[in-house]
Short mmCIF file of C-alpha atoms in Angstrom, two decimals:
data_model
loop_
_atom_site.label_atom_id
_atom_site.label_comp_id
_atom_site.label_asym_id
_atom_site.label_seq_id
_atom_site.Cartn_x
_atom_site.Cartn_y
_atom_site.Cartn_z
CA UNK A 1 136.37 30.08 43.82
CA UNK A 2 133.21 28.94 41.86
CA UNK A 3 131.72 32.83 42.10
CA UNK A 4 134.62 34.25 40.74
CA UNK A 5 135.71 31.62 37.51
CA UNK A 6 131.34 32.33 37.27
CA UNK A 7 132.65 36.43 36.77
CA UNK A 8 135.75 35.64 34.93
CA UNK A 9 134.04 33.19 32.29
CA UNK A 10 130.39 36.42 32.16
CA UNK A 11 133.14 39.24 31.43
CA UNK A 12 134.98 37.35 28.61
CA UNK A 13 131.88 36.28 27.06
CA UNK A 14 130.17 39.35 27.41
CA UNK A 15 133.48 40.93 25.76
CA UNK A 16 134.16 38.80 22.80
CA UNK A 17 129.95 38.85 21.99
CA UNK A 18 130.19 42.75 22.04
CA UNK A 19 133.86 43.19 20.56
CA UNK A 20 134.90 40.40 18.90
CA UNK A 21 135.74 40.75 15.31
CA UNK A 22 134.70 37.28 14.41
CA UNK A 23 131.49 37.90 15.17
CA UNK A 24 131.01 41.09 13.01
CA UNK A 25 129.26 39.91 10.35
CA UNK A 26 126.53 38.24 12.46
CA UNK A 27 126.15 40.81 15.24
CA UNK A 28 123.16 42.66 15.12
CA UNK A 29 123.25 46.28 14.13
CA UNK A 30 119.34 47.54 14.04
CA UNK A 31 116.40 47.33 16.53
CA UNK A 32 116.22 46.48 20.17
CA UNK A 33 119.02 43.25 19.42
CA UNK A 34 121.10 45.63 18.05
CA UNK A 35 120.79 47.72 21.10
CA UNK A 36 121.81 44.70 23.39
CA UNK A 37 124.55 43.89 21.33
CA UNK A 38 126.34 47.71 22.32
CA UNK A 39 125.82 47.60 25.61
CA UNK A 40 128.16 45.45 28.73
CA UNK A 41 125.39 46.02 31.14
CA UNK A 42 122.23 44.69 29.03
CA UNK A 43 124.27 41.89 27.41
CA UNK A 44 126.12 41.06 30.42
CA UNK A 45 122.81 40.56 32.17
CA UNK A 46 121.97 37.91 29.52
CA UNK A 47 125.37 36.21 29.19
CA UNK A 48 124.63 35.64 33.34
CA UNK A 49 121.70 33.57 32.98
CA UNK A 50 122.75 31.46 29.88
CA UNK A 51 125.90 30.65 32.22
CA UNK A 52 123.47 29.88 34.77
CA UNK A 53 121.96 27.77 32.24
CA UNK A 54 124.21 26.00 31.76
CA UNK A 55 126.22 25.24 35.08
CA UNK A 56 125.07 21.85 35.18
CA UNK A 57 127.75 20.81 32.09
CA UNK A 58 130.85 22.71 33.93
CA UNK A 59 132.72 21.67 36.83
CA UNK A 60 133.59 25.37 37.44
CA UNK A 61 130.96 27.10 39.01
CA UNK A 62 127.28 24.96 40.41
CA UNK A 63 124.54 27.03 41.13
CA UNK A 64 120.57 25.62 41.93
CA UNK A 65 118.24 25.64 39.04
CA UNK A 66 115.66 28.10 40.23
CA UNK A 67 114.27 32.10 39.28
CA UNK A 68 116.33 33.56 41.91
CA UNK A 69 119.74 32.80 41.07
CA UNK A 70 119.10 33.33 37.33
CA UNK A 71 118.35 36.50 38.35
CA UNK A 72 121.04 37.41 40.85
CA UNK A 73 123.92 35.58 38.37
CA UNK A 74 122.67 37.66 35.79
CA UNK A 75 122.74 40.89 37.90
CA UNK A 76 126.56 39.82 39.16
CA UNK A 77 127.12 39.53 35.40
CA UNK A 78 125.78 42.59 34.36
CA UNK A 79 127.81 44.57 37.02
CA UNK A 80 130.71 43.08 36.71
CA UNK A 81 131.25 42.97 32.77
CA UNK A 82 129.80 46.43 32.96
CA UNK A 83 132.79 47.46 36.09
CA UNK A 84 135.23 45.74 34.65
CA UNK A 85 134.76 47.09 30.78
CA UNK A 86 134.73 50.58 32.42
CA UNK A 87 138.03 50.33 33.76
CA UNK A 88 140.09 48.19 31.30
CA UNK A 89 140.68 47.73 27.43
CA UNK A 90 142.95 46.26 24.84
CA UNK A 91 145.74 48.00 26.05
CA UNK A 92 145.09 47.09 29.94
CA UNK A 93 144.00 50.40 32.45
CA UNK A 94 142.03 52.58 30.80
CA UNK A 95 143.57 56.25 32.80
CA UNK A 96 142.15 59.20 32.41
CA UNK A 97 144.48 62.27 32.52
CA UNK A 98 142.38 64.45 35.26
CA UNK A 99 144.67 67.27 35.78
CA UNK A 100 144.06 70.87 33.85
CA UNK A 101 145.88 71.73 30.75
CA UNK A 102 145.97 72.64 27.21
CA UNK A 103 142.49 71.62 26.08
CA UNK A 104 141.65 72.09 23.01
#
């Protein structure tokens, strides 16, 4: 249960860091931070290890202290914030209409 409150807690962080109004006035816009800061994969990556870095204060999710699992956590992280921003939004599914028609 630990691995997936780990991938709950990485996606909503990585969410409200890239989308969260509250954070607009801080969030970087230029340069390779600004990059970072547009991006679920990149920051997700980095949202990963600072929850690694900080498992020992949680009872949710306990991982070892050591290069490897900063690594792999912030991998999980980064695929799953970027997986899960791909296929949902504000207004839940994002669907795609596939089917041939008027296109303008």
């Amino acid at each position: 249960m630990g691995l997936v409150y780990f991938i709950l807690c990485a996606y909503g962080m990585t969410y409200i860091l890239l989308y969260g109004s509250i954070f607009n006035p801080i969030r970087p816009k230029k340069g390779k931070l600004g990059e970072l800061f547009k991006c679920p994969l990149c920051l997700g990556f980095w949202v990963g290890v600072f929850l690694w870095s900080i498992n020992y204060f949680t009872e949710l999710f306990t991982y070892e202290y050591n290069f490897i699992n900063a690594l792999l956590l912030g991998s999980l992280s980064a695929g799953s914030s970027y997986f899960l921003s791909m296929i949902l939004d504000d207004f839940g599914l994002k669907l795609r209409n596939t089917k041939g028609g008027d296109e303008k």
